[in-house]
Amino acid sequence: MNDLGAGFGYLVKGQRWVAGHGRWFGFGLLPGLITLVVYAGALVGLAYGADDFVAWATPFADDWSSPWLGLLRTTLTALVFLFGLFLAVVTFTAVTLLVGQPFYDSLSEEVERSEGGEVHESGLPLWRELWISARDSVRILLRVAFFGIILFACGFIPVVGQTVVPAIGVCVSGFFLAEELTGVALQRRGLVLKKRLGLLRRRRLLVLGFGVPLALSFLVPFVAVFLMPGAVAGATLLARDLVEPGEGNTPGTGTGDTAVAAKEWTAPGS
């Protein structure tokens, strides 16, 4: 329980940090605003098209009598929209971080600088960092999709599907949101995705304390945009706690797992 509270504390500290550094708050808003416009359009389209999709996917129910036809398709339409919303919540951070990689790297470095101690740098060109971030985001999204499909199927279980499944879904969203956000600071330390996930699993309650409240707040689109700069700041502070002394690369160098991972994106002979 202490770890849950401490995780939430990092979220609060991050919001306080950007509140006290107004220039960085405005700087960090831009990627979220761009992503929000795109996602809002996609969710509006899903809201209008979900019932048509469900009708197309359930032709076997065309001859069902009332109220069963309406009950089935209304339930499935709601589940399709909720599944889309679930994916939007989880992928919003990944897409925003990809769009705003230079913005959030600078913000994260400034947070570490203000906290004192070493400021880590990957030492990689921007294009390599973007490639690594994009690849890791795809891997995370595949994991999220796997959990999402399972949770979607479990949603049909009476009672459990309306109580336990949504709670698990929020925890899954919170965990992977925390991974994406801490990845800004951890990638600079030379930690590849596998090691980052290991760090987060090792302190699961701490991570959930940070990620779950954020996932719930991200259900409100405008809130997500305004919390994003502080979420990056808080995740940077959290990352400093997660990493044991000696883990990752040396500040200002490109050594460590990130540099190794970057080689995978270098064409043969280059």
JSON list of N, CA, C and O in Angstrom, two decimals, residues 5-58:
[
{"chain": "A", "resi": 5, "resn": "GLY", "atom": "N", "xyz": [0.86, 4.50, -2.71]},
{"chain": "A", "resi": 5, "resn": "GLY", "atom": "CA", "xyz": [0.84, 5.92, -2.35]},
{"chain": "A", "resi": 5, "resn": "GLY", "atom": "C", "xyz": [2.06, 6.66, -2.88]},
{"chain": "A", "resi": 5, "resn": "GLY", "atom": "O", "xyz": [1.96, 7.80, -3.35]},
{"chain": "A", "resi": 6, "resn": "ALA", "atom": "N", "xyz": [3.22, 5.98, -2.83]},
{"chain": "A", "resi": 6, "resn": "ALA", "atom": "CA", "xyz": [4.45, 6.61, -3.33]},
{"chain": "A", "resi": 6, "resn": "ALA", "atom": "C", "xyz": [4.37, 6.83, -4.84]},
{"chain": "A", "resi": 6, "resn": "ALA", "atom": "O", "xyz": [4.82, 7.85, -5.36]},
{"chain": "A", "resi": 7, "resn": "GLY", "atom": "N", "xyz": [3.77, 5.86, -5.54]},
{"chain": "A", "resi": 7, "resn": "GLY", "atom": "CA", "xyz": [3.61, 6.00, -6.98]},
{"chain": "A", "resi": 7, "resn": "GLY", "atom": "C", "xyz": [2.73, 7.18, -7.33]},
{"chain": "A", "resi": 7, "resn": "GLY", "atom": "O", "xyz": [3.05, 7.97, -8.24]},
{"chain": "A", "resi": 8, "resn": "PHE", "atom": "N", "xyz": [1.63, 7.33, -6.61]},
{"chain": "A", "resi": 8, "resn": "PHE", "atom": "CA", "xyz": [0.76, 8.49, -6.83]},
{"chain": "A", "resi": 8, "resn": "PHE", "atom": "C", "xyz": [1.49, 9.78, -6.48]},
{"chain": "A", "resi": 8, "resn": "PHE", "atom": "O", "xyz": [1.29, 10.82, -7.13]},
{"chain": "A", "resi": 9, "resn": "GLY", "atom": "N", "xyz": [2.37, 9.71, -5.48]},
{"chain": "A", "resi": 9, "resn": "GLY", "atom": "CA", "xyz": [3.16, 10.88, -5.09]},
{"chain": "A", "resi": 9, "resn": "GLY", "atom": "C", "xyz": [4.03, 11.39, -6.22]},
{"chain": "A", "resi": 9, "resn": "GLY", "atom": "O", "xyz": [4.20, 12.60, -6.40]},
{"chain": "A", "resi": 10, "resn": "TYR", "atom": "N", "xyz": [4.60, 10.46, -7.01]},
{"chain": "A", "resi": 10, "resn": "TYR", "atom": "CA", "xyz": [5.42, 10.87, -8.16]},
{"chain": "A", "resi": 10, "resn": "TYR", "atom": "C", "xyz": [4.57, 11.61, -9.19]},
{"chain": "A", "resi": 10, "resn": "TYR", "atom": "O", "xyz": [5.04, 12.57, -9.83]},
{"chain": "A", "resi": 11, "resn": "LEU", "atom": "N", "xyz": [3.34, 11.18, -9.36]},
{"chain": "A", "resi": 11, "resn": "LEU", "atom": "CA", "xyz": [2.44, 11.85, -10.31]},
{"chain": "A", "resi": 11, "resn": "LEU", "atom": "C", "xyz": [2.17, 13.28, -9.84]},
{"chain": "A", "resi": 11, "resn": "LEU", "atom": "O", "xyz": [2.19, 14.23, -10.64]},
{"chain": "A", "resi": 12, "resn": "VAL", "atom": "N", "xyz": [1.93, 13.44, -8.54]},
{"chain": "A", "resi": 12, "resn": "VAL", "atom": "CA", "xyz": [1.68, 14.77, -7.98]},
{"chain": "A", "resi": 12, "resn": "VAL", "atom": "C", "xyz": [2.93, 15.64, -8.09]},
{"chain": "A", "resi": 12, "resn": "VAL", "atom": "O", "xyz": [2.86, 16.82, -8.46]},
{"chain": "A", "resi": 13, "resn": "LYS", "atom": "N", "xyz": [4.09, 15.06, -7.77]},
{"chain": "A", "resi": 13, "resn": "LYS", "atom": "CA", "xyz": [5.35, 15.82, -7.85]},
{"chain": "A", "resi": 13, "resn": "LYS", "atom": "C", "xyz": [5.61, 16.31, -9.27]},
{"chain": "A", "resi": 13, "resn": "LYS", "atom": "O", "xyz": [6.09, 17.44, -9.47]},
{"chain": "A", "resi": 14, "resn": "GLY", "atom": "N", "xyz": [5.29, 15.47, -10.25]},
{"chain": "A", "resi": 14, "resn": "GLY", "atom": "CA", "xyz": [5.50, 15.87, -11.63]},
{"chain": "A", "resi": 14, "resn": "GLY", "atom": "C", "xyz": [4.63, 17.05, -12.02]},
{"chain": "A", "resi": 14, "resn": "GLY", "atom": "O", "xyz": [5.08, 17.98, -12.69]},
{"chain": "A", "resi": 15, "resn": "GLN", "atom": "N", "xyz": [3.37, 17.02, -11.58]},
{"chain": "A", "resi": 15, "resn": "GLN", "atom": "CA", "xyz": [2.47, 18.14, -11.88]},
{"chain": "A", "resi": 15, "resn": "GLN", "atom": "C", "xyz": [2.93, 19.41, -11.16]},
{"chain": "A", "resi": 15, "resn": "GLN", "atom": "O", "xyz": [2.84, 20.52, -11.73]},
{"chain": "A", "resi": 16, "resn": "ARG", "atom": "N", "xyz": [3.44, 19.26, -9.95]},
{"chain": "A", "resi": 16, "resn": "ARG", "atom": "CA", "xyz": [3.95, 20.43, -9.23]},
{"chain": "A", "resi": 16, "resn": "ARG", "atom": "C", "xyz": [5.17, 21.00, -9.93]},
{"chain": "A", "resi": 16, "resn": "ARG", "atom": "O", "xyz": [5.36, 22.22, -9.99]},
{"chain": "A", "resi": 17, "resn": "TRP", "atom": "N", "xyz": [6.01, 20.11, -10.48]},
{"chain": "A", "resi": 17, "resn": "TRP", "atom": "CA", "xyz": [7.23, 20.57, -11.14]},
{"chain": "A", "resi": 17, "resn": "TRP", "atom": "C", "xyz": [6.88, 21.45, -12.34]},
{"chain": "A", "resi": 17, "resn": "TRP", "atom": "O", "xyz": [7.44, 22.54, -12.49]},
{"chain": "A", "resi": 18, "resn": "VAL", "atom": "N", "xyz": [5.97, 20.98, -13.20]},
{"chain": "A", "resi": 18, "resn": "VAL", "atom": "CA", "xyz": [5.64, 21.79, -14.38]},
{"chain": "A", "resi": 18, "resn": "VAL", "atom": "C", "xyz": [4.86, 23.04, -14.00]},
{"chain": "A", "resi": 18, "resn": "VAL", "atom": "O", "xyz": [4.95, 24.07, -14.68]},
{"chain": "A", "resi": 19, "resn": "ALA", "atom": "N", "xyz": [4.09, 22.97, -12.90]},
{"chain": "A", "resi": 19, "resn": "ALA", "atom": "CA", "xyz": [3.37, 24.16, -12.45]},
{"chain": "A", "resi": 19, "resn": "ALA", "atom": "C", "xyz": [4.36, 25.25, -12.03]},
{"chain": "A", "resi": 19, "resn": "ALA", "atom": "O", "xyz": [4.09, 26.44, -12.17]},
{"chain": "A", "resi": 20, "resn": "GLY", "atom": "N", "xyz": [5.51, 24.82, -11.53]},
{"chain": "A", "resi": 20, "resn": "GLY", "atom": "CA", "xyz": [6.53, 25.79, -11.12]},
{"chain": "A", "resi": 20, "resn": "GLY", "atom": "C", "xyz": [7.48, 26.17, -12.24]},
{"chain": "A", "resi": 20, "resn": "GLY", "atom": "O", "xyz": [8.37, 27.00, -12.04]},
{"chain": "A", "resi": 21, "resn": "HIS", "atom": "N", "xyz": [7.33, 25.55, -13.39]},
{"chain": "A", "resi": 21, "resn": "HIS", "atom": "CA", "xyz": [8.18, 25.85, -14.56]},
{"chain": "A", "resi": 21, "resn": "HIS", "atom": "C", "xyz": [7.26, 26.04, -15.77]},
{"chain": "A", "resi": 21, "resn": "HIS", "atom": "O", "xyz": [7.14, 25.18, -16.63]},
{"chain": "A", "resi": 22, "resn": "GLY", "atom": "N", "xyz": [6.57, 27.19, -15.76]},
{"chain": "A", "resi": 22, "resn": "GLY", "atom": "CA", "xyz": [5.52, 27.44, -16.75]},
{"chain": "A", "resi": 22, "resn": "GLY", "atom": "C", "xyz": [5.97, 27.31, -18.20]},
{"chain": "A", "resi": 22, "resn": "GLY", "atom": "O", "xyz": [5.22, 26.83, -19.05]},
{"chain": "A", "resi": 23, "resn": "ARG", "atom": "N", "xyz": [7.20, 27.70, -18.50]},
{"chain": "A", "resi": 23, "resn": "ARG", "atom": "CA", "xyz": [7.68, 27.62, -19.88]},
{"chain": "A", "resi": 23, "resn": "ARG", "atom": "C", "xyz": [7.73, 26.17, -20.36]},
{"chain": "A", "resi": 23, "resn": "ARG", "atom": "O", "xyz": [7.35, 25.86, -21.49]},
{"chain": "A", "resi": 24, "resn": "TRP", "atom": "N", "xyz": [8.16, 25.27, -19.47]},
{"chain": "A", "resi": 24, "resn": "TRP", "atom": "CA", "xyz": [8.23, 23.86, -19.84]},
{"chain": "A", "resi": 24, "resn": "TRP", "atom": "C", "xyz": [6.85, 23.23, -19.92]},
{"chain": "A", "resi": 24, "resn": "TRP", "atom": "O", "xyz": [6.64, 22.30, -20.71]},
{"chain": "A", "resi": 25, "resn": "PHE", "atom": "N", "xyz": [5.92, 23.73, -19.14]},
{"chain": "A", "resi": 25, "resn": "PHE", "atom": "CA", "xyz": [4.54, 23.24, -19.23]},
{"chain": "A", "resi": 25, "resn": "PHE", "atom": "C", "xyz": [3.96, 23.54, -20.62]},
{"chain": "A", "resi": 25, "resn": "PHE", "atom": "O", "xyz": [3.41, 22.65, -21.28]},
{"chain": "A", "resi": 26, "resn": "GLY", "atom": "N", "xyz": [4.11, 24.78, -21.07]},
{"chain": "A", "resi": 26, "resn": "GLY", "atom": "CA", "xyz": [3.62, 25.15, -22.40]},
{"chain": "A", "resi": 26, "resn": "GLY", "atom": "C", "xyz": [4.34, 24.39, -23.50]},
{"chain": "A", "resi": 26, "resn": "GLY", "atom": "O", "xyz": [3.74, 23.96, -24.49]},
{"chain": "A", "resi": 27, "resn": "PHE", "atom": "N", "xyz": [5.64, 24.20, -23.32]},
{"chain": "A", "resi": 27, "resn": "PHE", "atom": "CA", "xyz": [6.46, 23.46, -24.27]},
{"chain": "A", "resi": 27, "resn": "PHE", "atom": "C", "xyz": [5.95, 22.03, -24.42]},
{"chain": "A", "resi": 27, "resn": "PHE", "atom": "O", "xyz": [5.89, 21.47, -25.52]},
{"chain": "A", "resi": 28, "resn": "GLY", "atom": "N", "xyz": [5.56, 21.42, -23.28]},
{"chain": "A", "resi": 28, "resn": "GLY", "atom": "CA", "xyz": [5.12, 20.03, -23.30]},
{"chain": "A", "resi": 28, "resn": "GLY", "atom": "C", "xyz": [3.68, 19.82, -23.74]},
{"chain": "A", "resi": 28, "resn": "GLY", "atom": "O", "xyz": [3.25, 18.69, -23.95]},
{"chain": "A", "resi": 29, "resn": "LEU", "atom": "N", "xyz": [2.92, 20.90, -23.87]},
{"chain": "A", "resi": 29, "resn": "LEU", "atom": "CA", "xyz": [1.52, 20.78, -24.29]},
{"chain": "A", "resi": 29, "resn": "LEU", "atom": "C", "xyz": [1.35, 20.51, -25.78]},
{"chain": "A", "resi": 29, "resn": "LEU", "atom": "O", "xyz": [0.39, 19.86, -26.20]},
{"chain": "A", "resi": 30, "resn": "LEU", "atom": "N", "xyz": [2.29, 20.99, -26.60]},
{"chain": "A", "resi": 30, "resn": "LEU", "atom": "CA", "xyz": [2.11, 20.97, -28.05]},
{"chain": "A", "resi": 30, "resn": "LEU", "atom": "C", "xyz": [1.89, 19.56, -28.63]},
{"chain": "A", "resi": 30, "resn": "LEU", "atom": "O", "xyz": [0.93, 19.36, -29.39]},
{"chain": "A", "resi": 31, "resn": "PRO", "atom": "N", "xyz": [2.71, 18.55, -28.30]},
{"chain": "A", "resi": 31, "resn": "PRO", "atom": "CA", "xyz": [2.48, 17.23, -28.89]},
{"chain": "A", "resi": 31, "resn": "PRO", "atom": "C", "xyz": [1.12, 16.64, -28.50]},
{"chain": "A", "resi": 31, "resn": "PRO", "atom": "O", "xyz": [0.46, 15.99, -29.32]},
{"chain": "A", "resi": 32, "resn": "GLY", "atom": "N", "xyz": [0.70, 16.86, -27.25]},
{"chain": "A", "resi": 32, "resn": "GLY", "atom": "CA", "xyz": [-0.58, 16.33, -26.79]},
{"chain": "A", "resi": 32, "resn": "GLY", "atom": "C", "xyz": [-1.76, 16.94, -27.53]},
{"chain": "A", "resi": 32, "resn": "GLY", "atom": "O", "xyz": [-2.74, 16.27, -27.84]},
{"chain": "A", "resi": 33, "resn": "LEU", "atom": "N", "xyz": [-1.67, 18.23, -27.81]},
{"chain": "A", "resi": 33, "resn": "LEU", "atom": "CA", "xyz": [-2.75, 18.91, -28.54]},
{"chain": "A", "resi": 33, "resn": "LEU", "atom": "C", "xyz": [-2.90, 18.37, -29.96]},
{"chain": "A", "resi": 33, "resn": "LEU", "atom": "O", "xyz": [-4.01, 18.14, -30.45]},
{"chain": "A", "resi": 34, "resn": "ILE", "atom": "N", "xyz": [-1.76, 18.14, -30.61]},
{"chain": "A", "resi": 34, "resn": "ILE", "atom": "CA", "xyz": [-1.80, 17.58, -31.97]},
{"chain": "A", "resi": 34, "resn": "ILE", "atom": "C", "xyz": [-2.42, 16.19, -31.96]},
{"chain": "A", "resi": 34, "resn": "ILE", "atom": "O", "xyz": [-3.30, 15.87, -32.77]},
{"chain": "A", "resi": 35, "resn": "THR", "atom": "N", "xyz": [-1.98, 15.35, -31.03]},
{"chain": "A", "resi": 35, "resn": "THR", "atom": "CA", "xyz": [-2.48, 13.98, -30.96]},
{"chain": "A", "resi": 35, "resn": "THR", "atom": "C", "xyz": [-3.95, 13.96, -30.57]},
{"chain": "A", "resi": 35, "resn": "THR", "atom": "O", "xyz": [-4.73, 13.12, -31.08]},
{"chain": "A", "resi": 36, "resn": "LEU", "atom": "N", "xyz": [-4.36, 14.85, -29.70]},
{"chain": "A", "resi": 36, "resn": "LEU", "atom": "CA", "xyz": [-5.76, 14.89, -29.26]},
{"chain": "A", "resi": 36, "resn": "LEU", "atom": "C", "xyz": [-6.71, 15.13, -30.44]},
{"chain": "A", "resi": 36, "resn": "LEU", "atom": "O", "xyz": [-7.75, 14.48, -30.54]},
{"chain": "A", "resi": 37, "resn": "VAL", "atom": "N", "xyz": [-6.35, 16.06, -31.31]},
{"chain": "A", "resi": 37, "resn": "VAL", "atom": "CA", "xyz": [-7.21, 16.36, -32.46]},
{"chain": "A", "resi": 37, "resn": "VAL", "atom": "C", "xyz": [-7.41, 15.11, -33.32]},
{"chain": "A", "resi": 37, "resn": "VAL", "atom": "O", "xyz": [-8.53, 14.79, -33.75]},
{"chain": "A", "resi": 38, "resn": "VAL", "atom": "N", "xyz": [-6.32, 14.37, -33.56]},
{"chain": "A", "resi": 38, "resn": "VAL", "atom": "CA", "xyz": [-6.41, 13.16, -34.38]},
{"chain": "A", "resi": 38, "resn": "VAL", "atom": "C", "xyz": [-7.26, 12.10, -33.69]},
{"chain": "A", "resi": 38, "resn": "VAL", "atom": "O", "xyz": [-8.14, 11.47, -34.31]},
{"chain": "A", "resi": 39, "resn": "TYR", "atom": "N", "xyz": [-7.03, 11.88, -32.39]},
{"chain": "A", "resi": 39, "resn": "TYR", "atom": "CA", "xyz": [-7.77, 10.84, -31.66]},
{"chain": "A", "resi": 39, "resn": "TYR", "atom": "C", "xyz": [-9.24, 11.19, -31.50]},
{"chain": "A", "resi": 39, "resn": "TYR", "atom": "O", "xyz": [-10.11, 10.31, -31.55]},
{"chain": "A", "resi": 40, "resn": "ALA", "atom": "N", "xyz": [-9.53, 12.47, -31.29]},
{"chain": "A", "resi": 40, "resn": "ALA", "atom": "CA", "xyz": [-10.92, 12.88, -31.14]},
{"chain": "A", "resi": 40, "resn": "ALA", "atom": "C", "xyz": [-11.70, 12.57, -32.41]},
{"chain": "A", "resi": 40, "resn": "ALA", "atom": "O", "xyz": [-12.82, 12.05, -32.37]},
{"chain": "A", "resi": 41, "resn": "GLY", "atom": "N", "xyz": [-11.10, 12.84, -33.57]},
{"chain": "A", "resi": 41, "resn": "GLY", "atom": "CA", "xyz": [-11.75, 12.52, -34.83]},
{"chain": "A", "resi": 41, "resn": "GLY", "atom": "C", "xyz": [-11.98, 11.03, -35.00]},
{"chain": "A", "resi": 41, "resn": "GLY", "atom": "O", "xyz": [-13.04, 10.60, -35.46]},
{"chain": "A", "resi": 42, "resn": "ALA", "atom": "N", "xyz": [-10.98, 10.22, -34.59]},
{"chain": "A", "resi": 42, "resn": "ALA", "atom": "CA", "xyz": [-11.11, 8.77, -34.72]},
{"chain": "A", "resi": 42, "resn": "ALA", "atom": "C", "xyz": [-12.22, 8.23, -33.81]},
{"chain": "A", "resi": 42, "resn": "ALA", "atom": "O", "xyz": [-13.01, 7.37, -34.22]},
{"chain": "A", "resi": 43, "resn": "LEU", "atom": "N", "xyz": [-12.32, 8.74, -32.58]},
{"chain": "A", "resi": 43, "resn": "LEU", "atom": "CA", "xyz": [-13.35, 8.26, -31.65]},
{"chain": "A", "resi": 43, "resn": "LEU", "atom": "C", "xyz": [-14.76, 8.70, -32.07]},
{"chain": "A", "resi": 43, "resn": "LEU", "atom": "O", "xyz": [-15.72, 7.95, -31.91]},
{"chain": "A", "resi": 44, "resn": "VAL", "atom": "N", "xyz": [-14.86, 9.89, -32.64]},
{"chain": "A", "resi": 44, "resn": "VAL", "atom": "CA", "xyz": [-16.16, 10.33, -33.16]},
{"chain": "A", "resi": 44, "resn": "VAL", "atom": "C", "xyz": [-16.59, 9.43, -34.31]},
{"chain": "A", "resi": 44, "resn": "VAL", "atom": "O", "xyz": [-17.75, 9.00, -34.40]},
{"chain": "A", "resi": 45, "resn": "GLY", "atom": "N", "xyz": [-15.65, 9.10, -35.18]},
{"chain": "A", "resi": 45, "resn": "GLY", "atom": "CA", "xyz": [-15.95, 8.18, -36.28]},
{"chain": "A", "resi": 45, "resn": "GLY", "atom": "C", "xyz": [-16.37, 6.82, -35.77]},
{"chain": "A", "resi": 45, "resn": "GLY", "atom": "O", "xyz": [-17.30, 6.21, -36.31]},
{"chain": "A", "resi": 46, "resn": "LEU", "atom": "N", "xyz": [-15.68, 6.33, -34.73]},
{"chain": "A", "resi": 46, "resn": "LEU", "atom": "CA", "xyz": [-16.04, 5.03, -34.15]},
{"chain": "A", "resi": 46, "resn": "LEU", "atom": "C", "xyz": [-17.43, 5.07, -33.53]},
{"chain": "A", "resi": 46, "resn": "LEU", "atom": "O", "xyz": [-18.22, 4.13, -33.66]},
{"chain": "A", "resi": 47, "resn": "ALA", "atom": "N", "xyz": [-17.77, 6.18, -32.85]},
{"chain": "A", "resi": 47, "resn": "ALA", "atom": "CA", "xyz": [-19.09, 6.30, -32.22]},
{"chain": "A", "resi": 47, "resn": "ALA", "atom": "C", "xyz": [-20.21, 6.24, -33.26]},
{"chain": "A", "resi": 47, "resn": "ALA", "atom": "O", "xyz": [-21.26, 5.63, -33.03]},
{"chain": "A", "resi": 48, "resn": "TYR", "atom": "N", "xyz": [-19.95, 6.84, -34.42]},
{"chain": "A", "resi": 48, "resn": "TYR", "atom": "CA", "xyz": [-20.97, 6.84, -35.47]},
{"chain": "A", "resi": 48, "resn": "TYR", "atom": "C", "xyz": [-21.01, 5.51, -36.23]},
{"chain": "A", "resi": 48, "resn": "TYR", "atom": "O", "xyz": [-22.06, 5.11, -36.74]},
{"chain": "A", "resi": 49, "resn": "GLY", "atom": "N", "xyz": [-19.88, 4.83, -36.31]},
{"chain": "A", "resi": 49, "resn": "GLY", "atom": "CA", "xyz": [-19.82, 3.63, -37.15]},
{"chain": "A", "resi": 49, "resn": "GLY", "atom": "C", "xyz": [-19.90, 2.31, -36.41]},
{"chain": "A", "resi": 49, "resn": "GLY", "atom": "O", "xyz": [-20.00, 1.25, -37.04]},
{"chain": "A", "resi": 50, "resn": "ALA", "atom": "N", "xyz": [-19.84, 2.34, -35.08]},
{"chain": "A", "resi": 50, "resn": "ALA", "atom": "CA", "xyz": [-19.80, 1.08, -34.32]},
{"chain": "A", "resi": 50, "resn": "ALA", "atom": "C", "xyz": [-21.05, 0.24, -34.53]},
{"chain": "A", "resi": 50, "resn": "ALA", "atom": "O", "xyz": [-20.98, -0.99, -34.66]},
{"chain": "A", "resi": 51, "resn": "ASP", "atom": "N", "xyz": [-22.24, 0.88, -34.56]},
{"chain": "A", "resi": 51, "resn": "ASP", "atom": "CA", "xyz": [-23.47, 0.11, -34.72]},
{"chain": "A", "resi": 51, "resn": "ASP", "atom": "C", "xyz": [-23.53, -0.55, -36.10]},
{"chain": "A", "resi": 51, "resn": "ASP", "atom": "O", "xyz": [-23.98, -1.70, -36.23]},
{"chain": "A", "resi": 52, "resn": "ASP", "atom": "N", "xyz": [-23.07, 0.15, -37.14]},
{"chain": "A", "resi": 52, "resn": "ASP", "atom": "CA", "xyz": [-23.04, -0.45, -38.48]},
{"chain": "A", "resi": 52, "resn": "ASP", "atom": "C", "xyz": [-22.07, -1.62, -38.53]},
{"chain": "A", "resi": 52, "resn": "ASP", "atom": "O", "xyz": [-22.34, -2.64, -39.17]},
{"chain": "A", "resi": 53, "resn": "PHE", "atom": "N", "xyz": [-20.93, -1.46, -37.85]},
{"chain": "A", "resi": 53, "resn": "PHE", "atom": "CA", "xyz": [-19.95, -2.55, -37.82]},
{"chain": "A", "resi": 53, "resn": "PHE", "atom": "C", "xyz": [-20.53, -3.78, -37.13]},
{"chain": "A", "resi": 53, "resn": "PHE", "atom": "O", "xyz": [-20.37, -4.91, -37.61]},
{"chain": "A", "resi": 54, "resn": "VAL", "atom": "N", "xyz": [-21.22, -3.56, -35.99]},
{"chain": "A", "resi": 54, "resn": "VAL", "atom": "CA", "xyz": [-21.80, -4.68, -35.26]},
{"chain": "A", "resi": 54, "resn": "VAL", "atom": "C", "xyz": [-22.89, -5.36, -36.08]},
{"chain": "A", "resi": 54, "resn": "VAL", "atom": "O", "xyz": [-22.99, -6.60, -36.12]},
{"chain": "A", "resi": 55, "resn": "ALA", "atom": "N", "xyz": [-23.71, -4.59, -36.77]},
{"chain": "A", "resi": 55, "resn": "ALA", "atom": "CA", "xyz": [-24.76, -5.16, -37.62]},
{"chain": "A", "resi": 55, "resn": "ALA", "atom": "C", "xyz": [-24.14, -6.01, -38.74]},
{"chain": "A", "resi": 55, "resn": "ALA", "atom": "O", "xyz": [-24.64, -7.10, -39.07]},
{"chain": "A", "resi": 56, "resn": "TRP", "atom": "N", "xyz": [-23.04, -5.51, -39.32]},
{"chain": "A", "resi": 56, "resn": "TRP", "atom": "CA", "xyz": [-22.35, -6.26, -40.37]},
{"chain": "A", "resi": 56, "resn": "TRP", "atom": "C", "xyz": [-21.73, -7.55, -39.83]},
{"chain": "A", "resi": 56, "resn": "TRP", "atom": "O", "xyz": [-21.71, -8.58, -40.50]},
{"chain": "A", "resi": 57, "resn": "ALA", "atom": "N", "xyz": [-21.23, -7.50, -38.58]},
{"chain": "A", "resi": 57, "resn": "ALA", "atom": "CA", "xyz": [-20.53, -8.64, -37.99]},
{"chain": "A", "resi": 57, "resn": "ALA", "atom": "C", "xyz": [-21.47, -9.68, -37.41]},
{"chain": "A", "resi": 57, "resn": "ALA", "atom": "O", "xyz": [-21.04, -10.79, -37.06]},
{"chain": "A", "resi": 58, "resn": "THR", "atom": "N", "xyz": [-22.76, -9.36, -37.27]},
{"chain": "A", "resi": 58, "resn": "THR", "atom": "CA", "xyz": [-23.72, -10.31, -36.66]},
{"chain": "A", "resi": 58, "resn": "THR", "atom": "C", "xyz": [-24.91, -10.56, -37.57]},
{"chain": "A", "resi": 58, "resn": "THR", "atom": "O", "xyz": [-26.06, -10.37, -37.17]}
]
